[in-house]
Coordinates of C-alpha atoms in Angstrom, one line a residue:
Chain A
M1 CA 6.8 -14.0 9.1
L2 CA 7.6 -10.1 10.2
N3 CA 10.7 -8.9 8.6
I4 CA 11.8 -6.4 11.2
G5 CA 14.0 -4.3 9.1
N6 CA 11.5 -4.0 6.7
A7 CA 9.1 -3.2 9.3
T8 CA 11.3 -0.3 10.4
T9 CA 12.0 0.9 6.4
V10 CA 8.0 1.2 6.5
A11 CA 7.4 3.1 9.7
G12 CA 10.3 5.8 8.4
F13 CA 8.9 6.4 5.4
D14 CA 5.1 6.4 6.5
L15 CA 5.8 8.8 9.3
M16 CA 7.7 11.1 6.8
D17 CA 4.6 10.5 4.5
S18 CA 2.3 11.6 7.1
L19 CA 4.2 14.6 8.0
R20 CA 4.6 15.8 4.6
S21 CA 0.5 15.5 4.0
R22 CA -1.3 18.3 4.8
R23 CA -4.1 16.9 6.6
A24 CA -1.8 15.2 9.1
V25 CA 0.2 18.4 9.8
V26 CA -3.0 20.3 9.9
V27 CA -4.5 18.0 12.5
L28 CA -1.3 17.8 14.7
A29 CA -1.1 21.5 14.6
L30 CA -4.7 21.8 15.8
Y31 CA -4.0 19.4 18.7
V32 CA -0.9 21.6 19.8
A33 CA -2.9 24.7 19.3
G34 CA -5.8 23.4 21.2
T35 CA -3.7 22.2 23.9
A36 CA -1.8 25.4 24.5
A37 CA -5.4 26.9 24.1
A38 CA -7.1 24.9 26.9
S39 CA -3.5 25.1 29.0
W40 CA -3.7 28.5 28.8
V41 CA -7.4 29.0 29.6
F42 CA -6.8 26.7 32.9
A43 CA -3.4 28.4 34.1
T44 CA -4.9 31.9 33.7
S45 CA -8.3 30.7 35.5
L46 CA -6.3 29.0 38.0
Q47 CA -4.4 32.0 38.8
A48 CA -7.2 33.9 38.9
L49 CA -8.9 31.6 41.3
A50 CA -5.5 32.1 43.4
E51 CA -6.5 35.9 43.3
V52 CA -9.8 35.2 44.3
G53 CA -8.7 33.3 47.4
R54 CA -6.1 35.7 48.1
T55 CA -8.3 38.8 48.1
A56 CA -10.9 37.0 50.6
A57 CA -8.0 36.0 52.9
I58 CA -6.8 39.7 52.9
E59 CA -10.3 40.8 53.8
Q60 CA -11.2 38.4 56.1
F61 CA -7.8 38.1 58.1
G62 CA -6.0 41.3 57.0
S63 CA -3.2 39.4 55.2
A64 CA -2.9 36.2 52.8
P65 CA 0.1 33.7 52.0
E66 CA 2.3 34.8 49.0
D67 CA 1.4 31.3 47.2
V68 CA -2.3 30.6 47.8
L69 CA -2.4 27.9 45.5
E70 CA 0.4 26.0 47.2
Q71 CA -1.4 26.3 50.6
I72 CA -4.3 25.1 48.7
R73 CA -2.3 21.6 47.7
K74 CA -1.1 21.6 50.8
S75 CA -4.1 21.7 53.0
D76 CA -5.5 18.4 54.7
G77 CA -9.4 19.7 53.4
L78 CA -8.2 19.0 49.5
H79 CA -6.3 15.9 50.6
K80 CA -9.6 14.5 52.0
V81 CA -11.8 15.8 49.0
I82 CA -9.4 14.2 46.4
T83 CA -8.7 10.9 48.6
R84 CA -13.0 10.6 48.7
L85 CA -12.8 10.9 44.9
V86 CA -10.3 8.5 43.7
K87 CA -10.7 6.3 46.7
D88 CA -6.9 5.7 46.9
P89 CA -4.9 7.5 49.4
A90 CA -1.4 7.3 47.8
L91 CA -2.8 7.8 44.7
A92 CA -4.5 11.3 46.4
T93 CA -1.2 12.4 47.5
E94 CA 0.3 12.0 43.9
L95 CA -2.1 13.9 42.4
I96 CA -1.6 17.1 45.0
S97 CA 2.2 17.0 44.9
A98 CA 1.8 17.0 41.0
H99 CA 2.0 20.4 39.2
P100 CA -1.4 21.1 38.1
L101 CA -0.7 22.1 34.4
G102 CA 0.9 18.5 34.4
L103 CA -2.1 16.8 35.9
F104 CA -4.5 19.2 33.2
Y105 CA -2.6 18.0 30.3
G106 CA -2.4 14.4 31.3
G107 CA -6.6 14.7 31.4
L108 CA -6.5 16.6 28.3
A109 CA -4.4 14.4 26.2
M110 CA -5.6 11.0 27.5
V111 CA -9.3 12.2 26.5
F112 CA -8.2 13.5 23.1
V113 CA -5.8 11.2 21.7
P114 CA -8.3 8.7 20.8
V115 CA -9.7 11.6 18.2
L116 CA -6.6 12.3 17.2
V117 CA -5.9 8.8 16.2
L118 CA -9.3 9.0 14.7
L119 CA -8.5 11.9 12.5
T120 CA -4.9 11.2 11.2
S121 CA -4.4 7.7 11.2
C122 CA -7.3 5.2 11.0
T123 CA -7.3 5.1 7.3
S124 CA -3.6 4.4 7.1
V125 CA -3.8 1.0 5.6
S126 CA -7.4 1.5 3.7
A127 CA -6.4 4.9 2.1
E128 CA -3.1 3.0 0.5
V129 CA -5.0 -0.1 -0.3
A130 CA -7.9 2.3 -1.8
C131 CA -5.7 3.9 -4.4
G132 CA -3.3 0.8 -4.9
S133 CA 0.0 2.0 -3.9
S134 CA 0.2 -0.5 -1.5
R135 CA 0.7 -2.8 -4.6
F136 CA 3.8 -1.2 -5.3
A137 CA 5.3 -2.6 -1.7
L138 CA 3.5 -5.6 -1.3
F139 CA 5.8 -7.5 -4.2
R140 CA 8.6 -6.4 -2.1
T141 CA 7.7 -7.5 1.3
D142 CA 5.0 -9.3 3.0
R143 CA 2.2 -8.1 4.3
L144 CA 2.4 -8.6 7.9
S145 CA 5.8 -6.4 7.8
W146 CA 4.5 -3.9 5.5
A147 CA 0.9 -3.6 8.1
S148 CA 2.9 -3.8 11.1
G149 CA 5.5 -1.0 9.6
K150 CA 2.3 1.3 8.7
L151 CA 1.2 0.6 12.5
L152 CA 4.7 1.5 13.8
G153 CA 4.7 4.6 11.5
Q154 CA 1.6 5.9 13.0
A155 CA 2.8 5.1 16.6
L156 CA 5.6 7.7 16.0
L157 CA 3.1 10.2 14.2
L158 CA 1.1 9.8 17.5
A159 CA 4.4 10.2 19.5
V160 CA 4.9 13.6 17.8
G161 CA 1.4 14.8 18.2
V162 CA 1.6 13.7 22.0
V163 CA 5.2 15.3 22.8
G164 CA 4.1 18.4 20.8
G165 CA 1.1 19.1 22.8
A166 CA 3.1 18.4 26.1
A167 CA 5.5 21.1 24.7
A168 CA 2.9 23.5 24.1
A169 CA 1.7 22.8 27.3
F170 CA 5.5 23.6 29.1
L171 CA 5.7 26.6 27.4
V172 CA 2.2 27.9 28.4
G173 CA 3.4 27.1 32.2
L174 CA 6.5 29.0 32.0
G175 CA 4.5 31.8 30.1
T176 CA 1.6 32.0 32.8
F177 CA 3.2 30.5 36.0
G178 CA 6.5 31.3 35.7
V179 CA 7.4 27.8 36.8
S180 CA 9.7 27.4 40.1
E181 CA 10.4 24.0 39.2
P182 CA 10.2 23.3 35.7
L183 CA 11.8 19.9 36.1
S184 CA 9.0 18.6 38.1
L185 CA 6.6 20.1 35.5
V186 CA 8.8 18.4 32.9
L187 CA 8.8 14.9 34.6
W188 CA 4.7 15.3 34.9
L189 CA 4.4 16.1 31.4
A190 CA 6.9 13.4 30.4
K191 CA 4.9 10.5 32.4
M192 CA 1.2 12.0 31.2
S193 CA 2.5 12.0 27.4
I194 CA 3.8 8.4 27.8
C195 CA 0.4 7.5 29.4
A196 CA -1.5 9.3 26.6
W197 CA 0.7 7.5 23.9
A198 CA -0.2 4.3 25.4
V199 CA -4.1 4.9 25.5
G200 CA -3.5 6.4 21.7
F201 CA -1.8 3.2 20.8
A202 CA -4.3 0.6 22.1
Y203 CA -6.9 2.5 20.1
L204 CA -4.7 2.9 17.0
G205 CA -4.3 -0.5 17.0
I206 CA -7.9 -1.3 16.5
F207 CA -8.3 1.2 14.1
T208 CA -5.5 -0.3 12.4
G209 CA -7.2 -3.7 12.4
I210 CA -10.3 -2.3 11.3
S211 CA -8.1 -0.6 8.3
Q212 CA -7.0 -3.9 6.9
T213 CA -10.6 -5.1 6.5
T214 CA -11.7 -2.6 4.2
R215 CA -10.6 -0.9 1.1
S216 CA -12.9 2.0 1.5
V217 CA -11.7 5.1 3.4
P218 CA -15.3 6.7 4.1
W219 CA -16.0 3.2 5.3
T220 CA -13.0 2.7 7.6
R221 CA -13.6 6.3 9.1
A222 CA -17.0 5.4 9.7
L223 CA -16.5 1.7 11.1
C224 CA -13.4 3.7 13.2
F225 CA -15.7 6.2 14.7
L226 CA -18.7 3.6 15.4
M227 CA -15.9 1.6 17.2
L228 CA -15.1 4.8 19.3
M229 CA -18.5 5.2 20.4
F230 CA -18.8 1.5 21.4
L231 CA -15.6 1.5 23.1
G232 CA -16.6 4.5 25.5
V233 CA -20.2 3.4 25.7
G234 CA -19.5 0.1 26.2
R235 CA -17.1 0.8 29.1
L236 CA -19.3 2.9 30.6
V237 CA -22.5 0.3 30.4
L238 CA -20.1 -2.4 31.6
S239 CA -18.4 -0.4 34.6
S240 CA -21.9 0.6 35.4
R241 CA -23.2 -0.6 39.6
W242 CA -25.8 -2.4 38.1
F243 CA -23.6 -5.1 35.6
A244 CA -21.0 -5.3 38.6
E245 CA -23.6 -6.6 40.6
N246 CA -25.7 -8.5 38.0
V247 CA -23.5 -10.0 35.3
A248 CA -20.6 -12.4 35.9
F249 CA -17.1 -11.3 34.7
S250 CA -18.3 -7.8 33.9
Q251 CA -15.5 -6.5 35.6
A252 CA -13.1 -8.8 33.9
L253 CA -15.0 -8.0 30.4
V254 CA -14.2 -4.4 30.9
K255 CA -10.6 -4.6 30.9
I256 CA -10.8 -5.0 27.3
F257 CA -11.7 -1.2 27.0
P258 CA -8.9 1.2 26.7
G259 CA -10.9 3.4 28.9
A260 CA -10.9 0.8 31.9
H261 CA -7.1 1.1 32.2
R262 CA -6.7 5.2 32.1
G263 CA -7.4 5.3 35.8
A264 CA -4.4 3.2 36.9
L265 CA -1.8 5.3 34.8
W266 CA -2.4 8.3 37.1
H267 CA -1.1 5.9 39.9
P268 CA 2.5 6.8 41.5
D269 CA 3.2 3.1 41.9
L270 CA 4.7 1.3 39.1
S271 CA 3.2 -2.1 39.9
V272 CA -0.2 -0.2 39.2
G273 CA 0.8 1.8 36.5
L274 CA 2.8 -0.2 34.2
P275 CA 0.4 -3.3 34.1
A276 CA -1.9 -0.8 32.9
I277 CA 0.4 0.6 30.0
A278 CA 1.2 -3.3 28.9
A279 CA -2.6 -4.0 28.9
L280 CA -3.2 -1.0 26.6
L281 CA 0.0 -1.9 24.1
T282 CA -1.8 -5.6 24.0
I283 CA -5.2 -4.1 23.4
G284 CA -3.7 -2.3 20.6
I285 CA -2.0 -5.1 19.4
L286 CA -4.5 -7.8 19.5
G287 CA -6.8 -5.3 17.7
F288 CA -4.3 -4.6 14.8
F289 CA -4.0 -8.8 14.5
A290 CA -7.5 -9.3 14.5
G291 CA -7.8 -7.0 11.5
H292 CA -4.6 -8.5 10.1
L293 CA -6.3 -12.1 9.9
V294 CA -8.3 -10.7 7.2
F295 CA -5.5 -8.7 5.5
A296 CA -3.3 -11.3 5.3
R297 CA -6.0 -13.5 3.2
R298 CA -7.4 -10.7 0.6
D299 CA -6.6 -9.3 -2.2
T300 CA -4.9 -5.5 -2.3
Chain X
M1 CA 12.8 -25.3 -23.8
S2 CA 13.9 -23.6 -21.0
Q3 CA 12.8 -24.0 -17.7
A4 CA 9.4 -22.2 -17.2
A5 CA 9.8 -18.7 -15.3
V6 CA 6.0 -19.0 -14.9
K7 CA 3.6 -22.0 -14.4
L8 CA -0.1 -21.6 -13.5
S9 CA -2.3 -24.4 -13.7
G10 CA -6.3 -24.7 -13.0
I11 CA -6.2 -21.2 -11.7
R12 CA -9.6 -19.8 -10.6
K13 CA -10.8 -16.5 -9.1
F14 CA -13.9 -15.2 -8.5
Y15 CA -14.8 -11.9 -7.5
G16 CA -18.2 -12.2 -5.9
S17 CA -20.1 -13.9 -8.6
T18 CA -17.9 -12.7 -11.1
R19 CA -15.8 -15.0 -12.7
A20 CA -12.3 -13.4 -13.8
L21 CA -10.1 -16.5 -14.2
D22 CA -11.4 -20.1 -15.0
D23 CA -9.1 -22.8 -15.1
F24 CA -6.3 -20.6 -16.4
Q25 CA -3.4 -22.4 -17.7
V26 CA -0.5 -20.9 -18.8
S27 CA 3.6 -21.7 -18.7
V28 CA 6.3 -18.7 -19.9
P29 CA 9.6 -20.5 -20.4
A30 CA 12.3 -18.0 -18.8
G31 CA 14.2 -15.4 -21.1
V32 CA 11.2 -14.8 -22.9
V33 CA 9.2 -11.7 -23.5
C34 CA 5.8 -12.6 -23.3
G35 CA 2.7 -10.7 -24.7
L36 CA -0.2 -11.0 -22.8
V37 CA -3.3 -10.0 -24.7
G38 CA -7.0 -10.1 -24.7
P39 CA -10.0 -8.4 -24.8
N40 CA -11.1 -6.1 -21.7
G41 CA -12.7 -8.4 -18.8
A42 CA -10.5 -11.7 -20.3
G43 CA -8.5 -11.6 -16.4
K44 CA -5.0 -10.3 -18.0
T45 CA -4.8 -7.9 -15.0
T46 CA -6.2 -10.7 -12.5
A47 CA -3.2 -13.0 -13.8
L48 CA -0.5 -10.6 -13.4
G49 CA -2.0 -9.9 -9.8
V50 CA -2.1 -13.6 -8.7
M51 CA 1.6 -13.9 -10.3
A52 CA 2.6 -10.8 -8.1
G53 CA 1.1 -12.4 -5.3
L54 CA -1.7 -9.5 -5.1
V55 CA -4.7 -11.3 -5.6
R56 CA -5.4 -14.7 -4.0
A57 CA -6.5 -17.3 -6.3
D58 CA -9.2 -19.5 -5.1
A59 CA -7.8 -22.5 -6.8
G60 CA -4.9 -24.0 -8.6
A61 CA -1.1 -24.2 -8.6
I62 CA 0.9 -21.5 -9.0
D63 CA 4.9 -21.9 -9.8
L64 CA 6.9 -18.8 -10.1
L65 CA 10.7 -19.2 -10.8
G66 CA 10.8 -22.5 -9.9
D67 CA 10.2 -21.6 -6.0
G68 CA 6.5 -22.3 -5.6
P69 CA 3.7 -19.4 -5.1
F70 CA 4.7 -15.9 -4.7
Q71 CA 5.8 -15.3 -0.9
A72 CA 7.7 -12.3 0.1
R73 CA 10.4 -14.0 1.6
R74 CA 11.5 -16.2 -1.4
H75 CA 10.3 -14.1 -4.2
G76 CA 11.1 -10.4 -2.9
G77 CA 13.1 -8.5 -5.4
R78 CA 13.2 -11.2 -7.7
I79 CA 9.8 -10.4 -9.0
T80 CA 8.8 -6.7 -9.8
T81 CA 5.4 -5.7 -11.3
L82 CA 3.8 -2.5 -12.8
P83 CA 0.3 -2.6 -11.4
Q84 CA -2.6 -1.2 -13.8
D85 CA -4.2 2.1 -12.4
C86 CA -2.4 2.3 -9.2
L87 CA -1.4 5.5 -7.8
L88 CA 1.8 6.4 -6.1
N89 CA 2.5 8.1 -2.6
A90 CA 1.4 11.8 -3.9
H91 CA 3.6 13.6 -1.2
A92 CA 6.8 11.5 -1.4
P93 CA 9.9 12.9 -3.5
V94 CA 10.6 10.4 -6.4
D95 CA 14.0 9.9 -5.5
T96 CA 13.0 9.3 -1.8
L97 CA 9.8 6.9 -3.1
L98 CA 12.1 4.8 -5.3
T99 CA 14.9 4.4 -2.7
Y100 CA 12.1 3.1 -0.3
Y101 CA 11.1 0.5 -2.6
G102 CA 14.5 -0.6 -3.7
R103 CA 15.5 -0.5 0.2
L104 CA 12.2 -3.0 0.9
Q105 CA 13.2 -5.4 -1.9
G106 CA 16.5 -5.8 -0.1
L107 CA 19.0 -3.5 -1.4
S108 CA 21.1 -1.6 0.8
R109 CA 20.8 2.0 1.5
Q110 CA 23.7 3.1 -1.3
K111 CA 22.5 0.4 -3.6
A112 CA 18.9 1.7 -3.7
A113 CA 20.0 5.0 -4.0
Q114 CA 22.1 4.2 -7.0
E115 CA 19.5 2.2 -8.7
T116 CA 17.1 5.0 -8.2
D117 CA 19.7 7.3 -10.5
R118 CA 19.7 4.7 -13.1
V119 CA 16.0 4.2 -13.1
L120 CA 15.4 7.7 -13.2
D121 CA 17.8 7.6 -16.3
L122 CA 16.1 5.0 -18.2
V123 CA 12.8 7.1 -17.9
S124 CA 14.3 10.2 -18.5
L125 CA 13.3 12.0 -15.0
T126 CA 16.9 12.6 -13.5
D127 CA 15.6 16.4 -13.7
R128 CA 12.6 15.7 -11.7
R129 CA 14.2 13.4 -8.9
R130 CA 13.3 15.9 -6.3
A131 CA 9.7 17.0 -7.3
R132 CA 7.0 15.4 -5.2
I133 CA 5.1 12.7 -7.2
G134 CA 1.6 14.7 -6.9
Q135 CA 3.4 17.5 -8.9
L136 CA 4.2 15.4 -12.0
S137 CA 2.2 14.8 -15.1
H138 CA 0.1 12.0 -15.7
G139 CA 2.6 10.6 -18.0
M140 CA 5.5 11.2 -15.6
R141 CA 4.1 9.5 -13.2
R142 CA 3.3 6.4 -14.9
R143 CA 7.3 6.6 -16.2
V144 CA 8.1 6.3 -11.9
A145 CA 5.8 3.8 -12.0
L146 CA 7.5 2.0 -14.6
A147 CA 10.7 2.9 -13.2
Q148 CA 10.1 1.2 -9.6
A149 CA 9.2 -2.2 -11.5
L150 CA 12.9 -2.0 -13.1
L151 CA 14.8 -1.1 -9.8
G152 CA 17.3 -4.0 -8.5
T153 CA 17.6 -7.1 -10.6
P154 CA 14.5 -8.7 -10.8
E155 CA 14.2 -12.3 -12.6
L156 CA 10.7 -11.8 -13.8
V157 CA 9.2 -8.4 -14.4
L158 CA 5.1 -8.0 -14.9
L159 CA 4.1 -4.9 -16.7
D160 CA 0.2 -3.9 -17.1
E161 CA -0.2 -1.7 -19.7
P162 CA 3.2 0.0 -19.5
T163 CA 3.0 2.4 -21.9
S164 CA -0.5 3.7 -22.0
G165 CA -0.8 7.5 -21.3
L166 CA 2.9 8.0 -22.7
D167 CA 3.6 10.2 -25.6
P168 CA 4.2 8.2 -28.8
H169 CA 8.4 9.1 -28.6
L170 CA 8.4 7.8 -24.9
V171 CA 6.8 4.5 -26.5
V172 CA 9.5 3.7 -28.6
Q173 CA 12.0 5.2 -25.8
M174 CA 10.2 2.4 -23.2
R175 CA 10.0 -0.4 -26.0
N176 CA 14.1 -0.3 -26.0
V177 CA 14.0 0.1 -22.1
F178 CA 11.9 -3.5 -22.3
L179 CA 13.8 -5.1 -24.7
Q180 CA 17.2 -4.2 -22.7
Q181 CA 15.6 -5.6 -19.5
A182 CA 14.6 -8.7 -21.4
K183 CA 18.5 -9.6 -22.0
K184 CA 18.5 -9.9 -18.0
S185 CA 15.0 -10.8 -17.4
T186 CA 11.7 -12.6 -18.4
V187 CA 9.3 -9.9 -19.0
I188 CA 5.4 -10.4 -19.3
I189 CA 3.5 -7.4 -20.7
S190 CA 0.2 -7.3 -21.1
S191 CA -1.1 -4.7 -23.4
H192 CA -4.1 -4.0 -26.2
I193 CA -1.7 -2.3 -28.4
L194 CA -0.9 -5.4 -30.4
G195 CA 1.2 -3.7 -33.4
E196 CA 3.7 -2.5 -30.0
L197 CA 3.6 -6.1 -28.6
G198 CA 4.4 -8.0 -31.8
A199 CA 7.6 -6.2 -32.4
M200 CA 9.1 -6.8 -28.9
C201 CA 7.7 -10.5 -27.8
D202 CA 8.9 -13.8 -28.7
H203 CA 5.9 -15.2 -26.4
V204 CA 2.5 -14.5 -26.5
V205 CA -0.6 -15.4 -24.4
I206 CA -4.2 -14.9 -25.8
M207 CA -6.8 -14.7 -23.0
E208 CA -10.3 -14.8 -23.6
A209 CA -13.0 -15.1 -20.4
G210 CA -10.3 -15.8 -18.0
R211 CA -8.8 -18.6 -20.0
C212 CA -5.7 -19.1 -22.0
V213 CA -7.0 -19.7 -25.6
R214 CA -3.4 -19.4 -27.1
N215 CA -0.1 -19.9 -25.5
G216 CA 3.5 -20.5 -27.5
A217 CA 6.3 -19.0 -29.1
L218 CA 4.9 -16.2 -31.0
D219 CA 6.6 -17.7 -34.6
E220 CA 4.6 -21.0 -33.7
V221 CA 1.3 -19.1 -32.7
A222 CA 1.1 -16.6 -35.7
G223 CA 2.3 -19.5 -38.0
K224 CA 5.5 -17.8 -39.1
G225 CA 6.8 -21.0 -40.7
T226 CA 4.0 -22.1 -42.8
L227 CA 2.1 -18.9 -43.7
A228 CA 3.1 -16.2 -46.1
R229 CA 1.4 -13.3 -47.6
I230 CA 2.8 -12.0 -50.8
Q231 CA 1.6 -8.5 -51.9
L232 CA 1.3 -8.7 -56.3
D233 CA 0.9 -5.5 -58.6
K234 CA -1.9 -7.7 -60.8
P235 CA -3.6 -11.1 -59.7
P236 CA -1.8 -14.1 -60.6
A237 CA -2.8 -17.4 -62.7
L238 CA -3.6 -19.7 -59.5
D239 CA -3.8 -23.0 -61.3
T240 CA -0.1 -22.3 -62.7
L241 CA 1.1 -21.7 -59.4
R242 CA -0.8 -24.6 -57.5
S243 CA 0.7 -26.8 -60.4
A244 CA 4.2 -25.7 -59.7
A245 CA 3.5 -26.2 -55.6
P246 CA 1.0 -28.7 -55.0
A247 CA 1.6 -28.8 -51.5
L248 CA 0.4 -25.0 -50.7
S249 CA -2.9 -23.9 -50.3
L250 CA -3.8 -20.8 -52.3
R251 CA -5.9 -17.9 -51.8
W252 CA -6.2 -14.4 -53.6
E253 CA -7.5 -11.5 -51.5
G254 CA -7.7 -8.0 -53.1
S255 CA -4.0 -7.3 -53.8
T256 CA -2.9 -10.2 -51.7
L257 CA -1.9 -14.1 -52.1
S258 CA -2.4 -15.7 -48.9
V259 CA 0.0 -18.9 -48.3
Q260 CA -0.8 -22.0 -46.3
A261 CA 2.2 -24.6 -46.2
P262 CA 2.1 -27.8 -44.3
Q263 CA 3.9 -27.4 -41.2
D264 CA 7.6 -28.9 -42.4
W265 CA 7.8 -26.2 -44.9
S266 CA 10.1 -23.2 -44.0
P267 CA 9.4 -19.5 -45.3
Q268 CA 12.5 -19.9 -47.8
Q269 CA 10.9 -23.3 -49.2
I270 CA 7.9 -21.3 -49.8
N271 CA 9.6 -18.3 -51.3
A272 CA 11.9 -20.9 -53.6
A273 CA 8.4 -22.6 -55.0
L274 CA 6.5 -19.2 -55.9
L275 CA 8.2 -16.6 -56.4
P276 CA 10.2 -17.7 -60.1
V277 CA 6.7 -18.6 -60.9
L278 CA 5.5 -15.2 -60.6
L279 CA 8.6 -13.5 -62.0
D280 CA 8.2 -15.4 -64.9
A281 CA 4.8 -14.4 -64.9
G282 CA 5.9 -10.9 -65.1
I283 CA 4.3 -10.2 -61.9
G284 CA 5.7 -7.6 -60.0
I285 CA 6.2 -8.4 -56.2
I286 CA 5.4 -5.7 -53.8
D287 CA 5.6 -6.7 -50.2
V288 CA 6.5 -10.5 -48.4
Q289 CA 4.9 -11.1 -45.2
I290 CA 6.0 -14.1 -43.2
G291 CA 3.3 -15.3 -40.8
Q292 CA 0.2 -13.1 -39.2
S293 CA 0.5 -9.9 -37.4
L294 CA 0.1 -10.6 -33.9
E295 CA -3.3 -8.6 -34.3
E296 CA -4.2 -11.4 -37.1
T297 CA -3.6 -14.0 -34.9
Y298 CA -5.6 -12.6 -32.0
L299 CA -8.1 -11.7 -34.1
A300 CA -8.2 -15.1 -35.6
S301 CA -8.2 -16.6 -32.4
R302 CA -11.3 -15.0 -31.2
K303 CA -13.3 -15.8 -34.5
N304 CA -12.2 -19.2 -33.9
G305 CA -12.5 -19.9 -30.4
D306 CA -9.3 -21.1 -30.1
R307 CA -8.1 -23.2 -26.9
H308 CA -4.5 -24.6 -26.6

């Protein structure tokens, strides 16, 4: 039976213990620094592109609009291109109206959070079982509460990383674009942070499940890395046209892969986005419990 | 006989094809200090792990504190353990870690902080309370590990090699801590240092190859009522002694007279039967030891391959 009080106690301790450990702090700092650097490259490239456009317009028409990027975003041509890419006019409108840096951060975070989770959190259970420190806790509380606390603690650590990355992107945006509507960028970054956290949680649950099945840290890392590869390649294979046309239930089967829900997270309609977040959380929780079935019955 | 704090019967545990516990049966009365002794690989650590719920037995029945096998919901905070060779979280400050453990076993935040202060004082680490575990010496870490087992008011304390890695003066200090704890709890201590255990324990369990070979009160197991070893300054006339006390079995070994009395004899009766005869013969009595030491009992049980 889950003891919520003990699970939150474990989560709080685990979060602080992770933040006290040099490795997690270094990985998070690298993630935040990488996000800042990538955002800066993106922002300056976009500005350079706008400058090229402005120069070309002046050469051709003798004058250029004040904000070339804004003009491009509002153009019908871009809308058509984006609509053709995402095959959804409403989604295309949402994407075009978003701040480019917000979009960029969302894409970046959703691609990299699984790697962040792999580096910071995948051995959260097995490392404690391997060194025996779990033995000081597991006669005080039940295994489900302890393991759930570890999952929650690492989910909070993930949130710290994702929010840190978003803050870095925002500061880069302020520094480079001199954002005219900072609230709009903040809202987009917040939305993208929630989505990226949900994607990360799905992987975190699966990795924590794996972590509960082994007492070896290298084995856990190897298995989680293989799982990451499997989830990436498996989704691509199942999403391919051949599978869609020839294998029954392939479109339903692909939904067990976290990557299959990323697209819906961009959608402005909550009836599309929220189920995707719910699906990602469910995948994470199921992955966690699959591993816990082993953990509950093994020696620690 | 008081109620058993620990009652294990028919416990089996295999690690792969290795048999760690084989039909292990033991009963430890409440309120005693119990020494768990045996050679390496006898299954002592596994037995303590089974009691603490850290190791899953393959078969057998477990009853802890009259409340069935270990379940955190029932036993959390009532049973504490010092596991062997386990590392504490290296990044955490000492007091943070102990307060965390106290909270996990159901203490309020304030009570957990008070308990942390108390146990740190017991193990003489109050001045290192803000140090991170990773910054402490091996002996200090061992004391923190010991301190966590004394948090709260456990009814059963399981200690696996609690004094390994400690300085001799700390061993004495910890022995006093265990004896203080024994006034409030049942304490089971696994150790290879039999002299130390003999000084603390009033109950003993001797293990061999995953089985319990002796289990009982130390006086009973060590024959304290029926055995005496009298060190003399010269050999006695055994025939004279035998005629004075025909019920006793006597043996002269080196400088010691070994005496085996019937079960219903007390140490006082042995002394009354033999000492006047020895003194009349002008033989000096250097030392009288009642019963075997735990070490002798253990070695004898290994030699005999006992099973009780």
